[in-house]
PDB file of N, CA and C in Angstrom:
ATOM      1  N   UNK A   1      74.593 160.293  92.317  1.00  0.00           N
ATOM      2  CA  UNK A   1      73.725 159.194  92.722  1.00  0.00           C
ATOM      3  C   UNK A   1      73.526 159.290  94.235  1.00  0.00           C
ATOM      4  N   UNK A   2      72.350 159.646  94.630  1.00  0.00           N
ATOM      5  CA  UNK A   2      72.078 159.821  96.044  1.00  0.00           C
ATOM      6  C   UNK A   2      71.467 158.583  96.672  1.00  0.00           C
ATOM      7  N   UNK A   3      71.224 158.707  97.957  1.00  0.00           N
ATOM      8  CA  UNK A   3      70.658 157.586  98.719  1.00  0.00           C
ATOM      9  C   UNK A   3      69.286 157.190  98.204  1.00  0.00           C
ATOM     10  N   UNK A   4      68.478 158.184  97.806  1.00  0.00           N
ATOM     11  CA  UNK A   4      67.126 157.884  97.332  1.00  0.00           C
ATOM     12  C   UNK A   4      67.135 157.076  96.045  1.00  0.00           C
ATOM     13  N   UNK A   5      68.078 157.353  95.150  1.00  0.00           N
ATOM     14  CA  UNK A   5      68.144 156.587  93.903  1.00  0.00           C
ATOM     15  C   UNK A   5      68.620 155.146  94.171  1.00  0.00           C
ATOM     16  N   UNK A   6      69.523 154.994  95.128  1.00  0.00           N
ATOM     17  CA  UNK A   6      69.980 153.644  95.493  1.00  0.00           C
ATOM     18  C   UNK A   6      68.831 152.860  96.126  1.00  0.00           C
ATOM     19  N   UNK A   7      68.098 153.508  97.007  1.00  0.00           N
ATOM     20  CA  UNK A   7      66.953 152.871  97.657  1.00  0.00           C
ATOM     21  C   UNK A   7      65.882 152.484  96.640  1.00  0.00           C
ATOM     22  N   UNK A   8      65.635 153.344  95.672  1.00  0.00           N
ATOM     23  CA  UNK A   8      64.652 153.043  94.630  1.00  0.00           C
ATOM     24  C   UNK A   8      65.097 151.848  93.798  1.00  0.00           C
ATOM     25  N   UNK A   9      66.398 151.773  93.497  1.00  0.00           N
ATOM     26  CA  UNK A   9      66.913 150.647  92.718  1.00  0.00           C
ATOM     27  C   UNK A   9      66.781 149.338  93.484  1.00  0.00           C
ATOM     28  N   UNK A  10      67.079 149.355  94.769  1.00  0.00           N
ATOM     29  CA  UNK A  10      66.964 148.149  95.589  1.00  0.00           C
ATOM     30  C   UNK A  10      65.501 147.716  95.697  1.00  0.00           C
ATOM     31  N   UNK A  11      64.603 148.679  95.858  1.00  0.00           N
ATOM     32  CA  UNK A  11      63.184 148.345  95.951  1.00  0.00           C
ATOM     33  C   UNK A  11      62.655 147.777  94.639  1.00  0.00           C
ATOM     34  N   UNK A  12      63.172 148.254  93.540  1.00  0.00           N
ATOM     35  CA  UNK A  12      62.712 147.783  92.231  1.00  0.00           C
ATOM     36  C   UNK A  12      63.295 146.413  91.885  1.00  0.00           C
ATOM     37  N   UNK A  13      64.536 146.168  92.281  1.00  0.00           N
ATOM     38  CA  UNK A  13      65.230 144.932  91.900  1.00  0.00           C
ATOM     39  C   UNK A  13      65.600 144.096  93.114  1.00  0.00           C
ATOM     40  N   UNK A  14      64.751 144.015  94.122  1.00  0.00           N
ATOM     41  CA  UNK A  14      65.076 143.288  95.347  1.00  0.00           C
ATOM     42  C   UNK A  14      65.333 141.816  95.086  1.00  0.00           C
ATOM     43  N   UNK A  15      64.614 141.241  94.138  1.00  0.00           N
ATOM     44  CA  UNK A  15      64.784 139.808  93.832  1.00  0.00           C
ATOM     45  C   UNK A  15      66.179 139.532  93.280  1.00  0.00           C
ATOM     46  N   UNK A  16      66.717 140.476  92.525  1.00  0.00           N
ATOM     47  CA  UNK A  16      68.057 140.308  91.972  1.00  0.00           C
ATOM     48  C   UNK A  16      69.113 140.340  93.075  1.00  0.00           C
ATOM     49  N   UNK A  17      68.930 141.237  94.041  1.00  0.00           N
ATOM     50  CA  UNK A  17      69.878 141.327  95.154  1.00  0.00           C
ATOM     51  C   UNK A  17      69.784 140.098  96.068  1.00  0.00           C
ATOM     52  N   UNK A  18      68.618 139.500  96.161  1.00  0.00           N
ATOM     53  CA  UNK A  18      68.470 138.271  96.951  1.00  0.00           C
ATOM     54  C   UNK A  18      69.050 137.061  96.223  1.00  0.00           C
ATOM     55  N   UNK A  19      69.051 137.115  94.908  1.00  0.00           N
ATOM     56  CA  UNK A  19      69.545 135.998  94.108  1.00  0.00           C
ATOM     57  C   UNK A  19      71.069 135.940  94.046  1.00  0.00           C
ATOM     58  N   UNK A  20      71.742 137.066  94.225  1.00  0.00           N
ATOM     59  CA  UNK A  20      73.203 137.123  94.107  1.00  0.00           C
ATOM     60  C   UNK A  20      73.935 136.151  95.034  1.00  0.00           C
ATOM     61  N   UNK A  21      73.654 136.089  96.338  1.00  0.00           N
ATOM     62  CA  UNK A  21      74.396 135.148  97.178  1.00  0.00           C
ATOM     63  C   UNK A  21      74.089 133.690  96.856  1.00  0.00           C
ATOM     64  N   UNK A  22      72.876 133.420  96.371  1.00  0.00           N
ATOM     65  CA  UNK A  22      72.521 132.043  96.010  1.00  0.00           C
ATOM     66  C   UNK A  22      73.323 131.601  94.795  1.00  0.00           C
ATOM     67  N   UNK A  23      73.411 132.451  93.787  1.00  0.00           N
ATOM     68  CA  UNK A  23      74.190 132.127  92.589  1.00  0.00           C
ATOM     69  C   UNK A  23      75.668 131.990  92.941  1.00  0.00           C
ATOM     70  N   UNK A  24      76.188 132.873  93.780  1.00  0.00           N
ATOM     71  CA  UNK A  24      77.590 132.798  94.187  1.00  0.00           C
ATOM     72  C   UNK A  24      77.866 131.496  94.950  1.00  0.00           C
ATOM     73  N   UNK A  25      76.925 131.075  95.795  1.00  0.00           N
ATOM     74  CA  UNK A  25      77.101 129.828  96.544  1.00  0.00           C
ATOM     75  C   UNK A  25      77.104 128.625  95.610  1.00  0.00           C
ATOM     76  N   UNK A  26      76.224 128.616  94.616  1.00  0.00           N
ATOM     77  CA  UNK A  26      76.180 127.504  93.660  1.00  0.00           C
ATOM     78  C   UNK A  26      77.456 127.426  92.832  1.00  0.00           C
ATOM     79  N   UNK A  27      77.964 128.568  92.403  1.00  0.00           N
ATOM     80  CA  UNK A  27      79.223 128.579  91.643  1.00  0.00           C
ATOM     81  C   UNK A  27      80.376 128.110  92.527  1.00  0.00           C
ATOM     82  N   UNK A  28      80.437 128.573  93.758  1.00  0.00           N
ATOM     83  CA  UNK A  28      81.492 128.146  94.678  1.00  0.00           C
ATOM     84  C   UNK A  28      81.429 126.662  94.976  1.00  0.00           C
ATOM     85  N   UNK A  29      80.219 126.141  95.166  1.00  0.00           N
ATOM     86  CA  UNK A  29      80.056 124.713  95.426  1.00  0.00           C
ATOM     87  C   UNK A  29      80.491 123.882  94.217  1.00  0.00           C
ATOM     88  N   UNK A  30      80.119 124.332  93.029  1.00  0.00           N
ATOM     89  CA  UNK A  30      80.496 123.609  91.810  1.00  0.00           C
ATOM     90  C   UNK A  30      81.992 123.598  91.582  1.00  0.00           C
ATOM     91  N   UNK A  31      82.646 124.736  91.787  1.00  0.00           N
ATOM     92  CA  UNK A  31      84.090 124.768  91.581  1.00  0.00           C
ATOM     93  C   UNK A  31      84.821 123.961  92.654  1.00  0.00           C
ATOM     94  N   UNK A  32      84.281 123.937  93.877  1.00  0.00           N
ATOM     95  CA  UNK A  32      84.896 123.135  94.939  1.00  0.00           C
ATOM     96  C   UNK A  32      84.785 121.644  94.614  1.00  0.00           C
ATOM     97  N   UNK A  33      83.625 121.214  94.118  1.00  0.00           N
ATOM     98  CA  UNK A  33      83.466 119.815  93.720  1.00  0.00           C
ATOM     99  C   UNK A  33      84.411 119.446  92.586  1.00  0.00           C
ATOM    100  N   UNK A  34      84.553 120.342  91.617  1.00  0.00           N
ATOM    101  CA  UNK A  34      85.463 120.079  90.498  1.00  0.00           C
ATOM    102  C   UNK A  34      86.904 119.979  90.979  1.00  0.00           C
ATOM    103  N   UNK A  35      87.315 120.845  91.898  1.00  0.00           N
ATOM    104  CA  UNK A  35      88.687 120.819  92.407  1.00  0.00           C
ATOM    105  C   UNK A  35      88.960 119.533  93.178  1.00  0.00           C
ATOM    106  N   UNK A  36      88.026 119.108  94.010  1.00  0.00           N
ATOM    107  CA  UNK A  36      88.212 117.867  94.765  1.00  0.00           C
ATOM    108  C   UNK A  36      88.261 116.674  93.824  1.00  0.00           C
ATOM    109  N   UNK A  37      87.403 116.673  92.825  1.00  0.00           N
ATOM    110  CA  UNK A  37      87.407 115.572  91.852  1.00  0.00           C
ATOM    111  C   UNK A  37      88.733 115.532  91.089  1.00  0.00           C
ATOM    112  N   UNK A  38      89.250 116.687  90.687  1.00  0.00           N
ATOM    113  CA  UNK A  38      90.515 116.717  89.948  1.00  0.00           C
ATOM    114  C   UNK A  38      91.688 116.324  90.838  1.00  0.00           C
ATOM    115  N   UNK A  39      91.601 116.605  92.148  1.00  0.00           N
ATOM    116  CA  UNK A  39      92.689 116.236  93.053  1.00  0.00           C
ATOM    117  C   UNK A  39      92.773 114.726  93.250  1.00  0.00           C
ATOM    118  N   UNK A  40      91.631 114.080  93.443  1.00  0.00           N
ATOM    119  CA  UNK A  40      91.640 112.667  93.809  1.00  0.00           C
ATOM    120  C   UNK A  40      91.461 111.717  92.635  1.00  0.00           C
ATOM    121  N   UNK A  41      90.976 112.213  91.501  1.00  0.00           N
ATOM    122  CA  UNK A  41      90.795 111.372  90.312  1.00  0.00           C
ATOM    123  C   UNK A  41      91.360 112.072  89.086  1.00  0.00           C
ATOM    124  N   UNK A  42      92.681 112.268  89.026  1.00  0.00           N
ATOM    125  CA  UNK A  42      93.264 112.968  87.872  1.00  0.00           C
ATOM    126  C   UNK A  42      93.253 112.076  86.633  1.00  0.00           C
ATOM    127  N   UNK A  43      93.251 112.697  85.457  1.00  0.00           N
ATOM    128  CA  UNK A  43      93.322 111.934  84.211  1.00  0.00           C
ATOM    129  C   UNK A  43      94.691 111.278  84.053  1.00  0.00           C
ATOM    130  N   UNK A  44      95.738 111.984  84.455  1.00  0.00           N
ATOM    131  CA  UNK A  44      97.092 111.447  84.377  1.00  0.00           C
ATOM    132  C   UNK A  44      97.810 111.831  85.661  1.00  0.00           C
ATOM    133  N   UNK A  45      98.424 110.863  86.309  1.00  0.00           N
ATOM    134  CA  UNK A  45      99.119 111.137  87.572  1.00  0.00           C
ATOM    135  C   UNK A  45     100.414 111.881  87.298  1.00  0.00           C
ATOM    136  N   UNK A  46     100.610 112.978  87.994  1.00  0.00           N
ATOM    137  CA  UNK A  46     101.858 113.736  87.905  1.00  0.00           C
ATOM    138  C   UNK A  46     102.315 113.944  89.343  1.00  0.00           C
ATOM    139  N   UNK A  47     103.455 113.378  89.677  1.00  0.00           N
ATOM    140  CA  UNK A  47     103.952 113.552  91.038  1.00  0.00           C
ATOM    141  C   UNK A  47     104.864 112.421  91.432  1.00  0.00           C
ATOM    142  N   UNK A  48     105.118 112.296  92.721  1.00  0.00           N
ATOM    143  CA  UNK A  48     105.982 111.258  93.242  1.00  0.00           C
ATOM    144  C   UNK A  48     105.140 110.023  93.516  1.00  0.00           C
ATOM    145  N   UNK A  49     105.545 108.909  92.915  1.00  0.00           N
ATOM    146  CA  UNK A  49     104.788 107.668  93.102  1.00  0.00           C
ATOM    147  C   UNK A  49     105.116 107.072  94.474  1.00  0.00           C
ATOM    148  N   UNK A  50     104.116 106.486  95.113  1.00  0.00           N
ATOM    149  CA  UNK A  50     104.372 105.883  96.432  1.00  0.00           C
ATOM    150  C   UNK A  50     105.281 104.654  96.299  1.00  0.00           C
ATOM    151  N   UNK A  51     106.070 104.416  97.355  1.00  0.00           N
ATOM    152  CA  UNK A  51     106.946 103.249  97.368  1.00  0.00           C
ATOM    153  C   UNK A  51     106.127 101.992  97.671  1.00  0.00           C
ATOM    154  N   UNK A  52     106.440 100.922  96.969  1.00  0.00           N
ATOM    155  CA  UNK A  52     105.721  99.652  97.206  1.00  0.00           C
ATOM    156  C   UNK A  52     106.404  98.813  98.237  1.00  0.00           C
TER     157      UNK A  52
END
């Protein structure tokens, strides 16, 4: 696989290469939101309860 074949692939599928970071950012943002939501609003509290 030479440089010319790589260049031809990029020229043919440029939209796909531009879409990759956008999709990765959306997945990262979604998982970050889910993690923050699970940290602050758990279904069941597991841990040390604060002293009253």
